[in-house]
Short mmCIF file of C-alpha atoms in Angstrom, two decimals:
data_model
loop_
_atom_site.label_atom_id
_atom_site.label_comp_id
_atom_site.label_asym_id
_atom_site.label_seq_id
_atom_site.Cartn_x
_atom_site.Cartn_y
_atom_site.Cartn_z
CA MET A 1 -42.63 -39.31 -9.79
CA PRO A 2 -40.48 -40.42 -6.84
CA ARG A 3 -41.56 -39.14 -3.45
CA TRP A 4 -38.19 -37.55 -2.75
CA LEU A 5 -38.17 -35.45 -5.97
CA PRO A 6 -40.68 -32.75 -4.86
CA ARG A 7 -38.85 -32.39 -1.56
CA ALA A 8 -35.51 -32.09 -3.39
CA MET A 9 -36.95 -29.45 -5.73
CA VAL A 10 -38.36 -27.45 -2.84
CA LEU A 11 -35.04 -27.73 -0.98
CA GLY A 12 -33.07 -26.61 -4.06
CA LEU A 13 -35.37 -23.62 -4.60
CA ALA A 14 -35.13 -22.69 -0.92
CA LEU A 15 -31.33 -22.84 -1.00
CA TYR A 16 -31.24 -20.75 -4.17
CA ALA A 17 -33.58 -18.20 -2.56
CA CYS A 18 -31.37 -18.05 0.54
CA PHE A 19 -28.30 -17.55 -1.64
CA GLN A 20 -29.94 -14.70 -3.55
CA LEU A 21 -31.13 -13.10 -0.31
CA GLY A 22 -27.65 -13.37 1.24
CA SER A 23 -26.01 -11.95 -1.88
CA TRP A 24 -28.43 -9.01 -1.90
CA ALA A 25 -27.88 -8.35 1.81
CA PHE A 26 -24.09 -8.54 1.41
CA HIS A 27 -24.03 -6.05 -1.46
CA ALA A 28 -26.39 -3.75 0.41
CA LEU A 29 -24.31 -3.86 3.59
CA ILE A 30 -20.83 -3.79 1.99
CA GLY A 31 -20.35 -0.16 3.07
CA LEU A 32 -21.19 -0.97 6.68
CA LEU A 33 -18.92 -4.02 6.66
CA VAL A 34 -15.99 -1.96 5.34
CA ASN A 35 -16.59 0.66 8.06
CA ILE A 36 -16.59 -2.08 10.71
CA LEU A 37 -13.34 -3.47 9.30
CA ILE A 38 -11.69 -0.03 9.46
CA ALA A 39 -12.99 0.47 13.00
CA PHE A 40 -11.60 -2.92 14.04
CA PHE A 41 -8.09 -2.04 12.81
CA ILE A 42 -8.28 1.37 14.49
CA ALA A 43 -9.24 -0.35 17.75
CA LEU A 44 -6.29 -2.73 17.35
CA ALA A 45 -3.97 0.23 16.73
CA ILE A 46 -4.96 2.07 19.91
CA GLU A 47 -5.24 -1.08 22.04
CA PRO A 48 -1.65 -0.86 23.43
CA ALA A 49 -2.19 2.71 24.68
CA VAL A 50 -5.63 1.91 26.11
CA GLY A 51 -4.29 -1.28 27.73
CA ARG A 52 -1.45 0.58 29.48
CA MET A 53 -3.82 3.23 30.84
CA ALA A 54 -6.29 0.57 31.98
CA ALA A 55 -3.51 -1.38 33.68
CA ARG A 56 -2.81 1.69 35.85
CA GLY A 57 -6.35 1.72 37.22
CA MET A 58 -8.17 3.90 34.69
CA ARG A 59 -11.47 2.74 33.27
CA ARG A 60 -11.24 1.49 29.69
CA GLY A 61 -14.04 3.78 28.53
CA LEU A 62 -12.28 6.87 29.86
CA ALA A 63 -8.90 5.72 28.52
CA THR A 64 -10.38 5.13 25.06
CA PHE A 65 -12.03 8.55 25.14
CA LEU A 66 -8.75 10.26 26.07
CA VAL A 67 -6.87 8.52 23.27
CA PHE A 68 -9.51 9.41 20.70
CA PHE A 69 -9.67 12.99 21.97
CA ALA A 70 -5.91 13.40 21.63
CA VAL A 71 -5.94 11.99 18.09
CA LEU A 72 -8.94 14.09 17.09
CA ALA A 73 -7.49 17.28 18.56
CA GLY A 74 -4.22 16.74 16.71
CA ALA A 75 -6.02 16.02 13.43
CA VAL A 76 -8.29 19.07 13.72
CA GLY A 77 -5.41 21.36 14.67
CA PHE A 78 -3.29 20.14 11.81
CA THR A 79 -6.18 20.47 9.34
CA VAL A 80 -6.97 24.03 10.44
CA LEU A 81 -3.31 25.07 10.30
CA LEU A 82 -2.77 23.47 6.92
CA GLY A 83 -6.03 24.89 5.55
CA SER A 84 -5.18 28.42 6.63
CA MET A 85 -1.68 28.09 5.18
CA LEU A 86 -3.00 26.73 1.90
CA ALA A 87 -5.69 29.41 1.67
CA GLY A 88 -3.09 32.14 2.27
CA GLN A 89 -0.83 30.72 -0.41
CA ILE A 90 -3.69 30.46 -2.90
CA ILE A 91 -4.63 34.08 -2.25
CA GLU A 92 -1.00 35.10 -2.74
CA ILE A 93 -0.77 33.14 -5.99
CA VAL A 94 -3.99 34.74 -7.26
CA GLU A 95 -2.74 38.21 -6.37
CA ASP A 96 0.60 37.58 -8.11
CA PHE A 97 -1.01 35.94 -11.13
CA PRO A 98 -0.91 39.14 -13.26
CA ARG A 99 2.82 39.44 -12.59
CA TYR A 100 3.40 35.81 -13.59
CA LEU A 101 1.28 36.34 -16.71
CA ASP A 102 3.20 39.48 -17.66
CA SER A 103 6.53 37.71 -17.34
CA LEU A 104 5.26 34.77 -19.41
CA ILE A 105 3.89 37.06 -22.15
CA HIS A 106 7.16 39.02 -22.21
CA TRP A 107 9.13 35.79 -22.64
CA ILE A 108 6.83 34.62 -25.44
CA ASN A 109 7.05 37.97 -27.26
CA HIS A 110 10.82 38.08 -26.91
CA THR A 111 11.31 34.46 -28.01
CA PHE A 112 8.79 34.13 -30.85
CA ASP A 113 8.58 37.79 -31.99
CA THR A 114 4.89 38.09 -31.16
CA GLU A 115 2.89 41.10 -29.93
CA LEU A 116 0.66 39.62 -27.25
CA SER A 117 -0.77 41.72 -24.42
CA ARG A 118 -2.19 40.75 -21.05
CA VAL A 119 -5.55 42.38 -21.76
CA GLU A 120 -6.07 40.32 -24.90
CA VAL A 121 -5.13 37.09 -23.13
CA GLN A 122 -7.49 37.82 -20.21
CA ASP A 123 -10.37 38.66 -22.56
CA SER A 124 -9.83 35.46 -24.55
CA LEU A 125 -9.81 33.40 -21.34
CA LEU A 126 -12.94 35.03 -19.92
CA ARG A 127 -14.85 34.64 -23.18
CA SER A 128 -13.78 31.04 -23.81
CA ASP A 129 -16.47 28.36 -24.00
CA TRP A 130 -14.65 25.86 -21.77
CA LEU A 131 -14.48 28.39 -18.89
CA GLN A 132 -18.18 29.12 -19.07
CA LYS A 133 -18.98 25.42 -19.21
CA TYR A 134 -16.72 24.77 -16.23
CA VAL A 135 -18.48 27.46 -14.18
CA GLN A 136 -21.89 26.03 -15.06
CA ASP A 137 -20.84 22.50 -14.14
CA SER A 138 -19.37 23.73 -10.86
CA ALA A 139 -22.61 25.55 -10.02
CA THR A 140 -24.73 22.46 -10.73
CA GLY A 141 -22.34 20.22 -8.80
CA VAL A 142 -22.62 22.11 -5.52
CA LEU A 143 -25.40 19.83 -4.28
CA ASP A 144 -23.43 16.72 -5.19
CA VAL A 145 -20.40 18.02 -3.30
CA SER A 146 -22.56 18.82 -0.26
CA ALA A 147 -24.07 15.33 -0.30
CA THR A 148 -20.60 13.79 -0.58
CA VAL A 149 -19.34 15.83 2.37
CA LEU A 150 -22.32 14.87 4.52
CA GLY A 151 -21.90 11.21 3.55
CA GLY A 152 -18.22 11.36 4.48
CA LEU A 153 -19.00 12.92 7.87
CA PHE A 154 -21.61 10.24 8.58
CA ARG A 155 -19.11 7.52 7.63
CA LEU A 156 -16.47 9.00 9.92
CA LEU A 157 -18.98 9.11 12.77
CA THR A 158 -19.88 5.44 12.16
CA ILE A 159 -16.23 4.40 12.16
CA PHE A 160 -15.58 6.41 15.32
CA LEU A 161 -18.46 4.81 17.21
CA PHE A 162 -17.57 1.23 16.22
CA SER A 163 -13.87 1.70 16.95
CA PHE A 164 -14.73 3.24 20.34
CA TYR A 165 -16.90 0.25 21.26
CA PHE A 166 -14.31 -2.24 20.02
CA ALA A 167 -11.54 -0.58 22.08
CA ALA A 168 -13.58 0.15 25.21
CA ASP A 169 -15.30 -3.25 25.32
CA GLY A 170 -12.35 -5.28 24.04
CA PRO A 171 -12.26 -7.77 26.97
CA ARG A 172 -16.03 -8.24 26.85
CA LEU A 173 -15.89 -8.81 23.09
CA ARG A 174 -13.14 -11.41 23.43
CA ARG A 175 -15.04 -13.13 26.24
CA ALA A 176 -18.23 -13.26 24.16
CA LEU A 177 -16.34 -14.67 21.20
CA CYS A 178 -14.54 -17.31 23.23
CA SER A 179 -17.71 -18.39 25.04
CA VAL A 180 -18.95 -20.21 21.92
CA LEU A 181 -15.66 -22.07 21.32
CA PRO A 182 -14.00 -25.04 23.06
CA PRO A 183 -10.97 -24.32 25.29
CA ALA A 184 -8.41 -25.33 22.65
CA ARG A 185 -9.93 -22.98 20.09
CA GLN A 186 -10.17 -20.20 22.68
CA ALA A 187 -6.39 -20.23 23.12
CA GLU A 188 -5.88 -20.00 19.36
CA VAL A 189 -8.33 -17.08 19.03
CA LEU A 190 -6.68 -15.19 21.88
CA ARG A 191 -3.25 -15.82 20.36
CA ALA A 192 -4.42 -14.53 16.98
CA TRP A 193 -5.93 -11.46 18.65
CA GLU A 194 -2.66 -10.76 20.47
CA ILE A 195 -0.66 -11.11 17.23
CA ALA A 196 -3.03 -8.72 15.46
CA VAL A 197 -2.66 -6.13 18.22
CA ASP A 198 1.13 -6.41 18.21
CA LYS A 199 1.49 -6.16 14.44
CA THR A 200 -1.01 -3.34 13.99
CA GLY A 201 0.45 -1.36 16.87
CA GLY A 202 3.95 -2.04 15.56
CA TYR A 203 2.95 -0.79 12.12
CA ILE A 204 1.59 2.46 13.55
CA TYR A 205 4.68 2.83 15.77
CA SER A 206 7.15 2.31 12.91
CA ARG A 207 5.21 4.62 10.58
CA GLY A 208 5.11 7.27 13.29
CA LEU A 209 8.89 7.10 13.73
CA MET A 210 9.49 7.35 9.98
CA ALA A 211 7.03 10.26 9.77
CA LEU A 212 8.99 12.03 12.52
CA VAL A 213 12.32 11.52 10.75
CA SER A 214 10.88 12.53 7.38
CA GLY A 215 9.26 15.65 8.79
CA ALA A 216 12.48 16.70 10.54
CA ALA A 217 14.57 16.23 7.38
CA HIS A 218 12.18 18.20 5.19
CA TYR A 219 11.86 20.91 7.85
CA VAL A 220 15.63 21.47 7.75
CA LEU A 221 15.54 21.75 3.95
CA LEU A 222 12.60 24.16 3.91
CA GLU A 223 14.18 26.33 6.59
CA LEU A 224 17.46 26.50 4.67
CA LEU A 225 15.59 27.56 1.53
CA GLY A 226 13.51 30.10 3.43
CA VAL A 227 10.16 28.59 2.39
CA PRO A 228 7.27 29.93 4.52
CA TYR A 229 5.20 27.66 6.78
CA ALA A 230 8.07 25.18 7.05
CA PRO A 231 6.77 23.43 10.24
CA ALA A 232 3.31 22.78 8.79
CA LEU A 233 4.75 21.59 5.50
CA ALA A 234 7.16 19.27 7.31
CA VAL A 235 4.29 17.71 9.30
CA TRP A 236 2.30 17.35 6.07
CA VAL A 237 5.16 15.56 4.31
CA GLY A 238 5.81 13.25 7.26
CA LEU A 239 2.21 12.14 7.75
CA VAL A 240 1.07 11.88 4.13
CA SER A 241 4.21 10.14 2.87
CA GLN A 242 4.03 7.44 5.56
CA PHE A 243 0.33 6.76 6.02
CA LEU A 244 -0.66 6.85 2.33
CA PRO A 245 1.23 3.96 0.72
CA THR A 246 2.69 4.13 -2.80
CA ILE A 247 1.29 7.53 -3.86
CA GLY A 248 1.71 9.30 -0.52
CA THR A 249 5.28 10.36 -1.27
CA TYR A 250 4.32 12.18 -4.45
CA LEU A 251 1.26 13.83 -2.89
CA ALA A 252 3.34 14.90 0.09
CA GLY A 253 6.05 16.48 -2.06
CA ALA A 254 3.63 18.33 -4.36
CA LEU A 255 2.51 20.91 -1.77
CA PRO A 256 6.03 21.98 -0.63
CA MET A 257 7.04 22.26 -4.28
CA LEU A 258 4.06 24.56 -4.94
CA ILE A 259 4.84 26.78 -1.96
CA ALA A 260 8.54 26.86 -2.87
CA PHE A 261 7.67 27.78 -6.46
CA THR A 262 5.92 30.93 -5.24
CA GLU A 263 9.19 32.03 -3.65
CA ASN A 264 11.61 30.94 -6.35
CA PRO A 265 11.12 28.40 -9.18
CA TRP A 266 14.58 26.93 -8.47
CA TYR A 267 13.50 26.18 -4.91
CA ALA A 268 10.86 23.80 -6.29
CA VAL A 269 13.60 21.96 -8.21
CA TRP A 270 15.65 21.64 -5.01
CA VAL A 271 12.64 20.29 -3.12
CA LEU A 272 11.94 17.75 -5.88
CA GLY A 273 15.52 16.52 -5.87
CA PHE A 274 15.55 16.22 -2.08
CA VAL A 275 12.27 14.26 -2.08
CA VAL A 276 13.63 11.76 -4.61
CA VAL A 277 16.94 11.30 -2.76
CA TYR A 278 15.31 11.00 0.66
CA GLN A 279 12.84 8.43 -0.67
CA GLN A 280 15.71 6.19 -1.75
CA PHE A 281 17.40 6.62 1.65
CA GLU A 282 14.16 5.75 3.40
CA ASN A 283 13.42 2.68 1.28
CA TYR A 284 16.88 1.10 1.48
CA VAL A 285 18.33 2.31 4.80
CA LEU A 286 15.78 3.69 7.24
CA GLN A 287 12.70 1.53 6.69
CA PRO A 288 14.44 -1.89 6.97
CA LYS A 289 16.00 -0.88 10.31
CA LEU A 290 12.81 0.50 11.84
CA THR A 291 10.48 -2.25 10.65
CA ALA A 292 12.79 -5.17 11.43
CA ARG A 293 11.34 -5.58 14.94
CA THR A 294 7.77 -4.42 14.31
CA VAL A 295 6.44 -5.32 10.85
CA ASP A 296 9.01 -7.53 9.14
CA ILE A 297 7.60 -7.83 5.60
CA HIS A 298 9.55 -8.20 2.41
CA PRO A 299 9.26 -5.04 0.24
CA ALA A 300 7.84 -7.05 -2.66
CA VAL A 301 5.19 -8.60 -0.38
CA ALA A 302 4.31 -5.17 1.06
CA PHE A 303 3.99 -3.66 -2.42
CA GLY A 304 1.85 -6.56 -3.64
CA SER A 305 -0.37 -6.37 -0.56
CA VAL A 306 -0.95 -2.65 -1.12
CA ILE A 307 -1.91 -3.28 -4.76
CA ALA A 308 -4.24 -6.13 -3.75
CA GLY A 309 -5.82 -4.06 -0.98
CA THR A 310 -6.36 -1.15 -3.36
CA ALA A 311 -7.99 -3.44 -5.91
CA LEU A 312 -10.32 -4.91 -3.27
CA LEU A 313 -11.24 -1.94 -1.08
CA GLY A 314 -9.68 1.12 -2.69
CA ALA A 315 -7.86 3.59 -0.44
CA VAL A 316 -9.09 1.77 2.67
CA GLY A 317 -7.52 -1.46 1.48
CA ALA A 318 -4.23 0.32 0.80
CA LEU A 319 -4.17 1.59 4.41
CA ILE A 320 -4.95 -1.69 6.15
CA ALA A 321 -3.19 -4.04 3.71
CA ILE A 322 0.24 -4.01 5.37
CA PRO A 323 -0.89 -4.62 8.99
CA ALA A 324 -3.34 -7.29 7.77
CA VAL A 325 -0.63 -9.14 5.83
CA ALA A 326 1.80 -8.78 8.76
CA THR A 327 -0.80 -10.30 11.09
CA LEU A 328 -1.47 -13.17 8.69
CA GLN A 329 2.27 -13.77 8.20
CA ALA A 330 2.91 -13.86 11.94
CA PHE A 331 -0.07 -16.15 12.54
CA LEU A 332 1.04 -18.59 9.85
CA GLY A 333 4.61 -18.45 11.12
CA ALA A 334 3.42 -19.54 14.54
CA TYR A 335 1.59 -22.62 13.23
CA VAL A 336 3.42 -23.66 10.06
CA ARG A 337 6.09 -26.27 10.74
CA ARG A 338 9.57 -25.43 9.45
CA TYR A 339 12.68 -27.59 8.97
CA ASP A 340 16.41 -26.94 9.10
CA VAL A 341 17.90 -26.17 5.70
CA ALA A 342 20.77 -28.41 4.60
CA GLU A 343 24.07 -26.76 3.88
CA ASP A 344 24.34 -26.75 0.09
CA PRO A 345 26.13 -24.28 -2.19
CA ARG A 346 23.05 -24.25 -4.41
CA MET A 347 21.15 -22.54 -1.59
CA HIS A 348 23.36 -19.49 -2.21
CA GLY A 349 23.04 -19.64 -5.98
CA HIS A 350 26.35 -21.48 -6.58
CA ARG A 351 26.67 -24.81 -8.40
CA ARG A 352 28.91 -27.53 -7.00
CA HIS A 353 32.51 -27.74 -8.23
CA GLY A 354 32.78 -30.01 -11.24
CA GLU A 355 29.02 -30.48 -11.51
CA ALA A 356 28.88 -29.00 -15.01
CA VAL A 357 31.74 -31.29 -16.16
CA MET A 358 30.05 -34.38 -14.72
CA ALA A 359 26.77 -33.47 -16.42
CA ARG A 360 28.59 -33.12 -19.75
CA VAL A 361 30.32 -36.52 -19.32
CA GLN A 362 27.01 -38.20 -18.47
CA ARG A 363 25.41 -36.76 -21.60
CA MET A 364 28.30 -38.10 -23.73
CA GLN A 365 27.97 -41.56 -22.14
CA ARG A 366 24.24 -41.64 -22.84
CA ALA A 367 24.83 -40.62 -26.48
CA LEU A 368 27.52 -43.33 -26.96
CA ARG A 369 25.30 -45.98 -25.37
CA THR A 370 22.42 -45.02 -27.67
CA LYS A 371 24.72 -45.23 -30.74
CA VAL A 372 26.02 -48.72 -29.77
CA GLU A 373 22.48 -50.01 -29.24
CA ARG A 374 21.35 -48.64 -32.60
CA ASP A 375 24.31 -50.24 -34.42
CA ALA A 376 23.63 -53.59 -32.78
CA LEU A 377 20.00 -53.42 -33.87
CA GLN A 378 21.05 -52.72 -37.45
CA ARG A 379 23.46 -55.71 -37.45
CA GLU A 380 20.68 -57.97 -36.29
CA ARG A 381 18.61 -56.87 -39.29
CA GLY A 382 21.41 -57.87 -41.70
CA ALA A 383 22.96 -54.44 -42.30
CA ARG A 384 26.72 -54.33 -42.60
CA VAL A 385 27.70 -51.82 -39.99
CA PRO A 386 31.28 -51.87 -38.63
CA ASP A 387 31.44 -52.58 -34.95
CA PRO A 388 33.22 -49.68 -33.18
CA ARG A 389 34.53 -52.09 -30.47
CA GLN A 390 36.29 -54.23 -33.13
CA GLU A 391 37.88 -51.10 -34.58
CA GLU A 392 39.09 -50.20 -31.11
CA ASP A 393 40.60 -53.72 -30.67
CA ARG A 394 42.44 -53.46 -33.98
CA GLY A 395 43.81 -50.11 -32.98
#
């Protein structure tokens, strides 16, 4: 046995063991790594506000705390207002449920000549097997729901702490990162950090403006229809439709439609039509104008990035996909060399004048040349094939 073979075997086993250990640690810490990634993007989003307050003489820790307190107070106030509104509407729907059921039974009896009664329908529902099974499953799932809520609160606390440290100690973090790099690399890292802050802040800024416009438009509609809780519903539509990509529009429009349905079923149809029309206006008119100077991403690239982010990290990936792709696009645009494009009609999708005719003539010339060569080869083999050039001379 060669002397190097045992050492190579030990080295291979050690590398395999390190790989397995790293893979196990990565899968065990994937939740923490995702929380750190979310916290990093939150810190980038609030960095412009914290930087302006720190530039005026305020300590970064206090500025970060004030920004987080304002965001948290707004989120808690909105959640309490929306929860109270939703609870009131649910109670009203439950109280009016017998009236809805009576009207439905009357329509069924009048249309299909049946003799149903509300008492019989209620008894059949209460005695049904699926309702009893649903109640039992709900009772056994209370502990699971409690554990999920506690896990969500702990995750939010973790994200809050990391984002606070990233924002408050941003200069120290950049200094520590640059201290292990040569000066040329330090400039590149700082440039990438600046691009990430600009693009993430620009994304939040543009989404905030579109949420404001969307909320104002839906508030006017809800006020004209006389739907209750119009301000809260408008804020709900603006925030959910802008900060939840792809499916946010449909989730945002579902709640106003439900509240409008309790007032008048035709109001829900009006709300649905307005949501569809406004979405087209936003996609083709409003969004390109607002994002042209902040997050300039092609709609197809944005849609693909949201799908990719959702496939990788779920809802978290959908939220951070657009600012991450915008940062990467801006970073590549700063370092990828580009050239001037030559003026050519084909750049605009037009072929040159006469190009199709010239291509057809060239094909005919190639076919004629091939035929002449084949006839000459046959004459050399002794076949009697008339020469087309002699026929042309006789003519």
